[in-house]
Short mmCIF file of N, CA and C in Angstrom, two decimals:
data_model
loop_
_atom_site.label_atom_id
_atom_site.label_comp_id
_atom_site.label_asym_id
_atom_site.label_seq_id
_atom_site.Cartn_x
_atom_site.Cartn_y
_atom_site.Cartn_z
N MET A 1 0.78 -1.12 -0.02
CA MET A 1 -0.10 0.19 -0.02
C MET A 1 1.04 1.29 -0.03
N ILE A 2 0.41 2.13 -0.83
CA ILE A 2 1.29 3.25 -1.04
C ILE A 2 1.02 4.30 0.03
N LEU A 3 1.94 4.96 0.97
CA LEU A 3 1.30 6.10 1.70
C LEU A 3 1.57 7.08 1.86
N PRO A 4 0.77 7.80 2.24
CA PRO A 4 1.16 9.71 1.80
C PRO A 4 2.60 9.91 2.45
N ILE A 5 3.27 10.97 1.87
CA ILE A 5 4.76 11.19 2.55
C ILE A 5 4.37 12.38 3.14
N TYR A 6 4.46 12.67 4.69
CA TYR A 6 4.45 14.13 5.28
C TYR A 6 5.30 14.71 5.09
N ILE A 7 4.58 15.90 4.85
CA ILE A 7 5.39 17.31 4.44
C ILE A 7 5.55 18.45 5.51
N TYR A 8 7.03 19.13 4.61
CA TYR A 8 7.81 19.82 6.15
C TYR A 8 6.29 20.77 6.88
N GLY A 9 6.24 20.91 7.76
CA GLY A 9 6.03 21.47 8.70
C GLY A 9 4.52 20.50 9.60
N GLN A 10 4.88 18.95 9.54
CA GLN A 10 3.90 18.16 9.80
C GLN A 10 5.04 18.09 11.05
N GLY A 11 3.82 17.96 12.37
CA GLY A 11 5.02 17.84 13.74
C GLY A 11 5.57 16.49 13.79
N VAL A 12 5.48 15.24 13.17
CA VAL A 12 5.90 14.10 13.25
C VAL A 12 6.97 14.10 12.76
N LEU A 13 7.66 15.05 11.75
CA LEU A 13 8.85 15.46 11.40
C LEU A 13 10.04 15.89 12.52
N ARG A 14 9.19 16.30 13.16
CA ARG A 14 10.19 17.06 14.36
C ARG A 14 9.92 16.57 15.71
N LYS A 15 9.80 15.37 15.88
CA LYS A 15 9.73 14.59 17.15
C LYS A 15 10.61 13.24 17.00
N GLU A 16 11.28 13.18 18.14
CA GLU A 16 12.54 11.88 18.14
C GLU A 16 11.75 10.44 18.14
N SER A 17 12.17 10.23 17.44
CA SER A 17 11.51 8.63 17.35
C SER A 17 12.30 7.91 18.51
N GLN A 18 11.00 6.69 18.51
CA GLN A 18 11.47 5.48 19.68
C GLN A 18 11.94 4.27 19.09
N ASP A 19 12.95 3.54 19.54
CA ASP A 19 13.42 2.18 19.23
C ASP A 19 12.06 1.21 19.13
N ILE A 20 11.79 0.55 18.73
CA ILE A 20 10.80 -0.65 18.28
C ILE A 20 10.84 -2.15 19.10
N PRO A 21 10.38 -2.73 19.65
CA PRO A 21 10.31 -3.98 20.03
C PRO A 21 10.38 -4.96 19.45
N LYS A 22 11.21 -6.03 19.70
CA LYS A 22 10.97 -7.47 18.86
C LYS A 22 9.78 -8.01 18.33
N ASP A 23 8.72 -8.04 19.23
CA ASP A 23 7.39 -8.15 18.64
C ASP A 23 6.61 -6.92 18.10
N TYR A 24 7.07 -6.13 17.42
CA TYR A 24 6.57 -5.41 16.90
C TYR A 24 5.77 -5.59 15.80
N PRO A 25 4.26 -5.60 15.77
CA PRO A 25 3.23 -5.84 14.92
C PRO A 25 3.14 -5.37 13.66
N GLU A 26 3.66 -6.38 12.92
CA GLU A 26 3.16 -6.20 11.57
C GLU A 26 4.49 -5.60 10.44
N LEU A 27 5.51 -6.10 11.06
CA LEU A 27 6.78 -4.99 10.50
C LEU A 27 6.90 -5.34 9.37
N SER A 28 6.90 -6.44 9.23
CA SER A 28 7.13 -6.74 7.21
C SER A 28 6.23 -6.24 6.67
N GLN A 29 5.10 -6.13 6.74
CA GLN A 29 4.14 -5.26 6.39
C GLN A 29 4.73 -3.66 5.89
N LEU A 30 4.80 -3.48 7.37
CA LEU A 30 5.06 -1.68 7.19
C LEU A 30 6.40 -1.70 6.19
N VAL A 31 7.07 -2.50 6.69
CA VAL A 31 8.77 -2.27 5.45
C VAL A 31 8.05 -2.35 3.93
N ASP A 32 7.25 -3.24 3.44
CA ASP A 32 6.95 -3.62 2.26
C ASP A 32 6.05 -2.40 1.82
N ASN A 33 5.22 -1.76 2.61
CA ASN A 33 4.26 -0.50 2.39
C ASN A 33 5.18 0.96 2.08
N MET A 34 6.36 0.58 2.82
CA MET A 34 7.21 1.87 2.81
C MET A 34 8.40 1.82 1.75
N PHE A 35 8.73 0.55 1.09
CA PHE A 35 9.58 0.47 -0.21
C PHE A 35 8.46 0.85 -1.40
N GLU A 36 7.27 0.26 -1.12
CA GLU A 36 6.27 0.50 -2.40
C GLU A 36 6.24 2.01 -2.37
N THR A 37 6.31 2.93 -1.26
CA THR A 37 5.65 4.39 -1.50
C THR A 37 7.25 5.02 -1.72
N LEU A 38 8.37 4.54 -1.18
CA LEU A 38 9.44 4.62 -1.62
C LEU A 38 9.45 4.76 -3.18
N ASP A 39 9.20 3.47 -4.19
CA ASP A 39 9.11 3.37 -5.42
C ASP A 39 8.38 4.24 -6.10
N ALA A 40 7.39 4.64 -5.68
CA ALA A 40 5.96 5.57 -6.15
C ALA A 40 6.53 7.06 -6.20
N SER A 41 7.53 7.53 -5.36
CA SER A 41 8.18 8.67 -5.09
C SER A 41 9.11 8.68 -5.84
N GLU A 42 10.16 7.93 -6.65
CA GLU A 42 10.75 7.67 -7.16
C GLU A 42 12.18 8.23 -6.33
N GLY A 43 11.96 7.67 -5.07
CA GLY A 43 13.23 8.25 -3.92
C GLY A 43 14.23 7.02 -3.77
N ILE A 44 15.09 7.70 -2.99
CA ILE A 44 16.07 6.70 -2.80
C ILE A 44 16.12 6.21 -1.18
N GLY A 45 15.55 6.92 -0.64
CA GLY A 45 15.46 6.57 1.30
C GLY A 45 14.30 7.14 1.68
N LEU A 46 13.57 6.44 2.86
CA LEU A 46 12.55 6.90 3.36
C LEU A 46 12.50 6.22 4.78
N ALA A 47 12.44 7.52 6.00
CA ALA A 47 12.05 7.00 7.04
C ALA A 47 10.97 6.94 7.53
N ALA A 48 10.52 6.40 8.80
CA ALA A 48 9.04 6.08 9.18
C ALA A 48 8.32 7.04 9.44
N PRO A 49 9.24 8.43 10.22
CA PRO A 49 8.42 9.32 10.24
C PRO A 49 7.76 10.35 9.11
N GLN A 50 8.45 10.02 7.96
CA GLN A 50 7.84 10.49 6.87
C GLN A 50 6.55 9.87 6.18
N VAL A 51 6.37 8.89 7.11
CA VAL A 51 4.95 8.09 6.82
C VAL A 51 3.93 8.42 7.66
N GLY A 52 4.57 9.04 8.93
CA GLY A 52 3.78 9.61 9.85
C GLY A 52 3.52 8.60 11.54
N LEU A 53 4.81 7.99 11.39
CA LEU A 53 5.38 6.70 12.66
C LEU A 53 6.46 7.18 13.15
N ASN A 54 6.41 7.34 14.35
CA ASN A 54 7.65 7.92 15.30
C ASN A 54 8.22 7.02 15.57
N ILE A 55 8.94 5.76 14.83
CA ILE A 55 9.84 4.79 15.10
C ILE A 55 10.59 4.56 14.12
N ARG A 56 11.91 3.81 14.71
CA ARG A 56 13.01 4.04 14.13
C ARG A 56 12.86 2.96 13.12
N VAL A 57 12.88 3.24 11.60
CA VAL A 57 12.82 2.68 10.56
C VAL A 57 13.00 3.28 9.46
N VAL A 58 13.74 2.40 8.53
CA VAL A 58 14.18 3.03 7.81
C VAL A 58 14.63 1.97 6.49
N VAL A 59 14.20 2.74 5.36
CA VAL A 59 14.26 1.96 3.90
C VAL A 59 15.19 2.59 2.94
N ILE A 60 16.20 1.58 2.58
CA ILE A 60 16.92 2.49 1.63
C ILE A 60 16.94 1.49 0.14
N ASP A 61 17.11 2.38 -1.19
CA ASP A 61 17.17 1.38 -2.41
C ASP A 61 18.02 2.51 -3.44
N LEU A 62 19.11 2.05 -3.17
CA LEU A 62 20.20 2.46 -4.13
C LEU A 62 20.29 1.92 -5.52
N ASP A 63 19.40 0.61 -5.70
CA ASP A 63 19.71 -0.15 -7.16
C ASP A 63 19.06 1.15 -8.09
N VAL A 64 19.04 2.39 -7.73
CA VAL A 64 18.02 3.12 -9.38
C VAL A 64 19.53 3.82 -9.82
N LEU A 65 20.37 4.06 -8.51
CA LEU A 65 21.65 4.69 -9.09
C LEU A 65 22.75 3.77 -9.71
N SER A 66 22.27 2.31 -9.89
CA SER A 66 23.76 1.32 -10.02
C SER A 66 24.14 1.54 -11.58
N GLU A 67 23.14 2.20 -12.63
CA GLU A 67 24.12 2.22 -13.82
C GLU A 67 25.14 3.17 -13.83
N ASP A 68 24.98 4.56 -12.77
CA ASP A 68 25.92 5.66 -12.38
C ASP A 68 27.26 4.79 -11.54
N MET A 69 26.50 4.21 -10.52
CA MET A 69 27.24 3.75 -9.26
C MET A 69 26.95 1.88 -9.36
N PRO A 70 27.64 1.11 -9.64
CA PRO A 70 27.30 -0.24 -10.22
C PRO A 70 27.38 -0.90 -9.07
N GLU A 71 28.30 -0.78 -7.77
CA GLU A 71 28.60 -0.96 -6.29
C GLU A 71 27.11 -1.38 -5.74
N TYR A 72 26.16 -0.22 -6.11
CA TYR A 72 24.79 -0.53 -5.43
C TYR A 72 23.68 -1.24 -6.68
N LYS A 73 24.27 -1.98 -7.26
CA LYS A 73 23.27 -2.97 -8.17
C LYS A 73 22.65 -4.16 -6.99
N GLY A 74 21.30 -4.10 -7.01
CA GLY A 74 20.61 -4.95 -6.30
C GLY A 74 20.14 -4.69 -4.83
N PHE A 75 21.09 -3.22 -4.36
CA PHE A 75 20.78 -2.54 -3.03
C PHE A 75 19.90 -1.96 -2.87
N ARG A 76 18.97 -2.68 -2.00
CA ARG A 76 17.39 -2.41 -1.27
C ARG A 76 17.49 -2.93 0.46
N LYS A 77 17.04 -2.20 1.07
CA LYS A 77 17.74 -2.42 2.34
C LYS A 77 16.69 -2.00 3.66
N ALA A 78 16.24 -2.93 4.46
CA ALA A 78 15.72 -2.04 5.37
C ALA A 78 16.54 -1.83 6.66
N TYR A 79 16.69 -0.97 7.38
CA TYR A 79 17.20 -1.04 8.56
C TYR A 79 16.30 -0.38 10.14
N ILE A 80 16.24 -1.60 10.80
CA ILE A 80 15.35 -1.26 11.90
C ILE A 80 16.28 -0.90 13.27
N ASN A 81 15.62 -0.16 13.88
CA ASN A 81 16.28 0.73 15.28
C ASN A 81 17.79 1.21 15.08
N PRO A 82 17.73 1.55 13.95
CA PRO A 82 19.07 2.28 13.74
C PRO A 82 19.80 3.26 14.41
N HIS A 83 21.37 3.27 14.59
CA HIS A 83 21.86 4.81 15.28
C HIS A 83 23.32 4.24 14.68
N ILE A 84 23.47 6.08 14.98
CA ILE A 84 24.80 6.23 14.31
C ILE A 84 25.76 6.13 15.48
N ILE A 85 26.61 5.87 15.59
CA ILE A 85 27.50 5.35 16.70
C ILE A 85 28.76 6.15 17.01
N GLU A 86 29.35 6.56 15.66
CA GLU A 86 30.38 7.01 15.08
C GLU A 86 30.68 7.88 14.27
N ARG A 87 31.23 9.12 14.04
CA ARG A 87 31.21 9.96 12.48
C ARG A 87 32.78 9.98 12.70
N ASP A 88 33.09 9.89 11.43
CA ASP A 88 34.68 10.18 10.67
C ASP A 88 34.71 11.43 10.77
N GLU A 89 35.03 12.51 11.21
CA GLU A 89 34.81 13.79 10.87
C GLU A 89 35.72 14.73 10.75
N GLU A 90 37.25 13.66 10.37
CA GLU A 90 38.03 14.28 9.35
C GLU A 90 37.99 14.26 7.69
N HIS A 91 37.03 13.17 7.41
CA HIS A 91 36.69 13.16 6.01
C HIS A 91 35.31 13.62 5.77
N THR A 92 35.22 14.84 5.28
CA THR A 92 33.76 15.14 4.58
C THR A 92 33.39 15.65 3.32
N ASP A 93 32.32 15.19 2.66
CA ASP A 93 32.34 16.05 1.69
C ASP A 93 30.94 16.82 1.49
N THR A 94 31.08 17.15 0.27
CA THR A 94 29.96 18.13 0.29
C THR A 94 28.71 17.85 -1.00
N MET A 95 27.53 17.69 -0.68
CA MET A 95 26.72 17.06 -2.05
C MET A 95 25.17 17.98 -1.65
N GLU A 96 24.79 17.91 -2.95
CA GLU A 96 23.51 18.52 -3.27
C GLU A 96 22.62 17.40 -2.36
N GLU A 97 21.56 17.95 -1.79
CA GLU A 97 20.67 17.08 -1.15
C GLU A 97 18.82 17.19 -1.25
N GLY A 98 18.48 16.66 -1.33
CA GLY A 98 16.51 16.82 -1.59
C GLY A 98 16.22 15.80 -0.47
N CYS A 99 14.94 16.22 -0.52
CA CYS A 99 14.07 15.16 0.51
C CYS A 99 12.36 15.06 -0.38
N LEU A 100 12.08 13.84 0.11
CA LEU A 100 10.48 13.85 -0.43
C LEU A 100 9.79 14.38 0.52
N SER A 101 10.01 14.99 1.63
CA SER A 101 9.21 15.97 2.86
C SER A 101 9.46 17.31 2.44
N LEU A 102 9.83 17.69 1.42
CA LEU A 102 10.23 19.11 0.96
C LEU A 102 10.95 18.99 -0.25
N PRO A 103 9.71 18.84 -1.12
CA PRO A 103 9.18 18.75 -2.28
C PRO A 103 10.02 19.88 -3.04
N GLY A 104 11.02 19.86 -4.24
CA GLY A 104 11.34 21.36 -4.47
C GLY A 104 12.46 21.78 -4.29
N ILE A 105 13.35 21.28 -2.76
CA ILE A 105 14.09 22.14 -2.18
C ILE A 105 15.29 21.03 -2.64
N HIS A 106 16.25 21.94 -2.74
CA HIS A 106 17.78 21.09 -2.88
C HIS A 106 18.71 22.05 -2.44
N GLU A 107 19.60 21.66 -1.46
CA GLU A 107 20.57 22.49 -0.82
C GLU A 107 22.14 21.37 -0.88
N LYS A 108 23.19 22.27 -0.75
CA LYS A 108 24.58 21.75 -0.45
C LYS A 108 24.59 21.04 1.19
N VAL A 109 24.80 20.23 1.56
CA VAL A 109 24.94 19.83 2.56
C VAL A 109 26.66 18.66 2.65
N THR A 110 27.24 18.97 3.50
CA THR A 110 28.28 18.89 4.40
C THR A 110 28.21 17.79 5.49
N ARG A 111 28.91 16.48 5.19
CA ARG A 111 28.55 15.31 5.82
C ARG A 111 30.09 14.62 5.97
N PRO A 112 29.97 13.63 6.93
CA PRO A 112 31.34 12.81 7.15
C PRO A 112 31.38 11.84 6.13
N THR A 113 32.25 11.28 5.57
CA THR A 113 32.52 10.38 4.58
C THR A 113 32.33 8.83 4.99
N ARG A 114 32.37 9.04 6.20
CA ARG A 114 32.40 7.50 6.86
C ARG A 114 31.71 7.38 8.16
N ILE A 115 30.83 6.61 8.66
CA ILE A 115 30.46 6.34 9.87
C ILE A 115 30.01 4.91 10.50
N ARG A 116 29.97 4.84 12.07
CA ARG A 116 29.94 3.75 12.31
C ARG A 116 28.25 3.73 12.92
N VAL A 117 27.57 2.46 12.42
CA VAL A 117 26.05 2.54 12.68
C VAL A 117 25.99 0.99 13.07
N LYS A 118 24.76 1.00 13.98
CA LYS A 118 24.39 0.06 14.78
C LYS A 118 23.09 -0.05 14.24
N TYR A 119 22.03 -1.55 13.82
CA TYR A 119 20.98 -1.59 13.54
C TYR A 119 20.52 -3.13 13.54
N GLU A 120 19.19 -3.32 13.24
CA GLU A 120 18.90 -4.89 13.06
C GLU A 120 18.41 -4.33 11.58
N ASP A 121 18.73 -5.96 10.99
CA ASP A 121 17.98 -6.09 9.67
C ASP A 121 16.66 -6.51 9.59
N ILE A 122 15.89 -6.82 8.48
CA ILE A 122 14.30 -7.17 8.65
C ILE A 122 14.11 -8.22 9.22
N ASP A 123 15.49 -9.54 9.78
CA ASP A 123 15.31 -10.51 10.47
C ASP A 123 15.33 -10.47 12.01
N ARG A 124 15.65 -8.95 12.24
CA ARG A 124 16.02 -8.65 13.47
C ARG A 124 17.57 -9.02 14.21
N VAL A 125 18.34 -9.05 12.87
CA VAL A 125 19.93 -9.49 13.37
C VAL A 125 20.27 -8.35 13.52
N GLU A 126 21.15 -8.30 14.56
CA GLU A 126 22.32 -6.97 14.96
C GLU A 126 23.26 -6.85 14.03
N HIS A 127 23.48 -5.85 13.44
CA HIS A 127 24.81 -5.29 13.18
C HIS A 127 25.40 -4.11 13.28
N ASP A 128 26.82 -4.07 13.54
CA ASP A 128 27.59 -2.80 13.75
C ASP A 128 28.59 -2.75 12.81
N GLU A 129 28.61 -1.82 11.96
CA GLU A 129 29.32 -1.60 10.76
C GLU A 129 30.03 0.00 10.65
N TRP A 130 31.15 -0.20 10.07
CA TRP A 130 31.37 1.16 9.12
C TRP A 130 30.45 1.36 7.86
N ILE A 131 30.31 2.22 7.58
CA ILE A 131 29.44 2.46 6.15
C ILE A 131 30.77 3.72 5.72
N GLU A 132 30.58 3.57 4.59
CA GLU A 132 31.43 4.67 3.70
C GLU A 132 30.60 4.98 2.86
N GLY A 133 31.15 6.41 1.85
CA GLY A 133 30.57 6.56 0.56
C GLY A 133 29.48 6.96 0.78
N TYR A 134 28.56 7.15 -0.76
CA TYR A 134 27.51 7.54 -0.97
C TYR A 134 26.35 6.67 0.56
N LEU A 135 26.33 5.66 0.12
CA LEU A 135 25.43 4.92 1.35
C LEU A 135 25.76 5.73 2.64
N ALA A 136 26.87 6.01 3.10
CA ALA A 136 26.90 6.87 4.69
C ALA A 136 26.24 8.18 4.52
N ARG A 137 26.17 8.87 3.12
CA ARG A 137 25.41 9.94 3.04
C ARG A 137 23.81 9.71 3.35
N VAL A 138 23.67 8.45 2.53
CA VAL A 138 22.02 8.75 2.65
C VAL A 138 21.51 8.11 4.09
N MET A 139 22.40 7.07 4.54
CA MET A 139 21.89 6.87 5.71
C MET A 139 21.96 8.23 6.82
N GLN A 140 22.64 8.92 6.72
CA GLN A 140 22.88 10.22 7.75
C GLN A 140 21.81 11.09 7.27
N HIS A 141 21.09 10.97 6.23
CA HIS A 141 20.38 12.09 5.77
C HIS A 141 18.82 10.89 6.67
N GLU A 142 18.93 10.01 6.33
CA GLU A 142 17.53 9.50 6.39
C GLU A 142 17.57 9.02 8.22
N PHE A 143 18.75 8.47 8.91
CA PHE A 143 18.62 8.25 10.40
C PHE A 143 18.50 9.87 10.85
N ASP A 144 19.03 10.92 10.39
CA ASP A 144 18.73 12.20 10.55
C ASP A 144 17.11 12.72 11.06
N HIS A 145 16.30 11.95 9.96
CA HIS A 145 14.87 12.08 10.47
C HIS A 145 13.99 11.06 11.36
N LEU A 146 14.93 10.42 12.22
CA LEU A 146 14.61 9.60 13.25
C LEU A 146 14.97 10.36 14.59
N ASP A 147 15.90 11.21 14.52
CA ASP A 147 16.05 12.13 15.25
C ASP A 147 15.85 13.47 15.36
N ALA A 148 14.46 13.58 14.39
CA ALA A 148 14.20 15.01 14.52
C ALA A 148 14.61 15.94 13.69
N HIS A 149 15.69 15.71 12.89
CA HIS A 149 16.39 16.70 11.90
C HIS A 149 15.89 16.40 10.48
N LEU A 150 15.57 17.46 9.92
CA LEU A 150 16.01 17.71 8.45
C LEU A 150 17.08 18.02 8.01
N PHE A 151 17.56 17.83 6.69
CA PHE A 151 18.52 18.54 6.26
C PHE A 151 18.98 20.09 5.82
N ILE A 152 17.66 20.13 5.63
CA ILE A 152 17.98 21.90 5.98
C ILE A 152 18.26 22.26 7.14
N ASP A 153 18.34 21.54 8.18
CA ASP A 153 19.06 21.84 9.67
C ASP A 153 20.42 22.07 9.44
N ARG A 154 21.16 21.49 8.49
CA ARG A 154 22.40 21.57 8.39
C ARG A 154 23.20 22.26 7.26
N ILE A 155 22.10 23.34 7.01
CA ILE A 155 22.52 24.33 6.05
C ILE A 155 23.00 25.65 6.62
N SER A 156 23.76 26.48 6.15
CA SER A 156 24.28 28.17 6.67
C SER A 156 22.65 28.77 7.13
N PRO A 157 22.90 29.52 8.21
CA PRO A 157 22.14 30.34 8.22
C PRO A 157 21.43 31.47 7.25
N LEU A 158 22.75 31.54 6.38
CA LEU A 158 22.07 32.43 4.98
C LEU A 158 21.34 31.91 4.10
N ARG A 159 21.74 30.46 3.75
CA ARG A 159 20.87 29.60 2.80
C ARG A 159 19.68 29.16 3.52
N ARG A 160 19.24 29.30 4.70
CA ARG A 160 17.97 28.93 5.53
C ARG A 160 17.35 29.99 5.18
N GLN A 161 17.96 31.46 5.19
CA GLN A 161 16.83 32.77 4.79
C GLN A 161 16.31 32.66 3.48
N LEU A 162 17.33 32.00 2.49
CA LEU A 162 17.11 32.43 1.24
C LEU A 162 15.69 31.33 0.74
N ILE A 163 15.38 30.32 1.36
CA ILE A 163 14.75 28.97 1.22
C ILE A 163 12.83 29.76 1.95
N LYS A 164 13.43 30.40 2.99
CA LYS A 164 12.22 30.67 3.85
C LYS A 164 11.04 30.62 3.27
N ASN A 165 11.07 31.41 1.98
CA ASN A 165 9.59 31.34 1.87
C ASN A 165 9.00 30.39 1.11
N LYS A 166 9.76 29.47 0.37
CA LYS A 166 10.01 27.93 -0.30
C LYS A 166 9.32 27.13 1.27
N LEU A 167 10.11 27.08 2.15
CA LEU A 167 9.57 26.41 3.35
C LEU A 167 8.17 26.85 4.26
N LYS A 168 7.96 28.01 3.82
CA LYS A 168 6.41 28.66 4.45
C LYS A 168 5.43 27.95 3.39
N SER A 169 5.82 28.16 1.87
CA SER A 169 4.86 27.82 0.92
C SER A 169 4.29 26.25 1.16
N LEU A 170 5.46 25.29 1.53
CA LEU A 170 5.41 23.82 1.96
C LEU A 170 4.25 23.84 2.83
N THR A 171 4.45 24.68 4.20
CA THR A 171 3.53 24.40 5.31
C THR A 171 2.12 25.01 4.97
N LEU A 172 2.05 25.32 3.84
CA LEU A 172 0.65 26.06 3.87
C LEU A 172 0.13 25.16 2.62
N GLY A 173 0.67 24.56 2.21
CA GLY A 173 0.28 23.28 1.06
C GLY A 173 0.68 23.92 -0.35
N LYS A 174 1.17 24.64 -0.33
CA LYS A 174 1.36 25.26 -1.68
C LYS A 174 3.01 24.76 -2.22
N TYR A 175 2.28 23.79 -3.32
CA TYR A 175 3.21 22.72 -3.41
C TYR A 175 3.39 21.79 -4.71
N ARG A 176 3.89 21.46 -5.57
CA ARG A 176 3.59 20.16 -6.40
C ARG A 176 4.36 19.25 -6.45
N CYS A 177 4.16 17.96 -6.65
CA CYS A 177 4.75 16.66 -6.55
C CYS A 177 3.86 15.96 -7.07
N SER A 178 4.68 14.59 -7.78
CA SER A 178 4.14 13.42 -8.23
C SER A 178 3.83 12.54 -7.22
N TYR A 179 3.45 12.40 -6.27
CA TYR A 179 3.31 11.47 -5.04
C TYR A 179 2.57 11.93 -4.23
N ARG A 180 2.14 11.12 -3.48
CA ARG A 180 0.60 11.12 -2.67
C ARG A 180 1.83 11.70 -1.15
N THR A 181 1.13 12.71 -0.85
CA THR A 181 1.35 13.57 0.37
C THR A 181 0.40 13.80 1.49
N LYS A 182 0.89 14.27 2.60
CA LYS A 182 -0.28 14.84 3.22
C LYS A 182 0.80 16.18 4.21
N ALA A 183 0.14 17.18 3.73
CA ALA A 183 0.21 18.53 4.11
C ALA A 183 -0.05 19.00 5.79
N VAL A 184 0.44 19.95 5.95
CA VAL A 184 -0.31 20.12 7.30
C VAL A 184 -1.89 20.94 6.79
N ARG A 185 -2.61 20.65 7.81
CA ARG A 185 -4.16 21.23 7.64
C ARG A 185 -4.10 22.59 8.51
N ARG A 186 -4.56 23.33 7.74
CA ARG A 186 -4.90 24.67 7.96
C ARG A 186 -6.28 25.42 8.01
#
């Protein structure tokens, strides 16, 4: 089932998400729905708060980038209760980011190129790994959602001032996108 993506201004995007217990009901169905929503919106990552749930679940599909990044051929993965444990702040890069919850807004964001993460896979097997490169960027972007942050929180105050009107338009429901959304009700 395709779920609506919550747009900037929705309170759920600014609440910290909670770990889910081992017996969380219908986790597999939720993950399937999140992947279906991600596919329909043509995104590469989706966090549970973006579909209205303050729980620590993220899905990432980098297969769509495999023509340019062959190392991600077939990469489609769910992360349950993920946390960034460590960031290698010595090595960073700056790239443009966008977000399904902020349609039409793209800004350059500097992030570490290497992070250590702990998470469970869909079978609830625990992992503790160092992740590098583009996947590290996508994980940081998506895991930020779980900690009530958006990529616009990581841009300069000047850049944020310059997009202020675009952000206000999102909160007023004045935007266009090709996927199902849930804007703030006014």
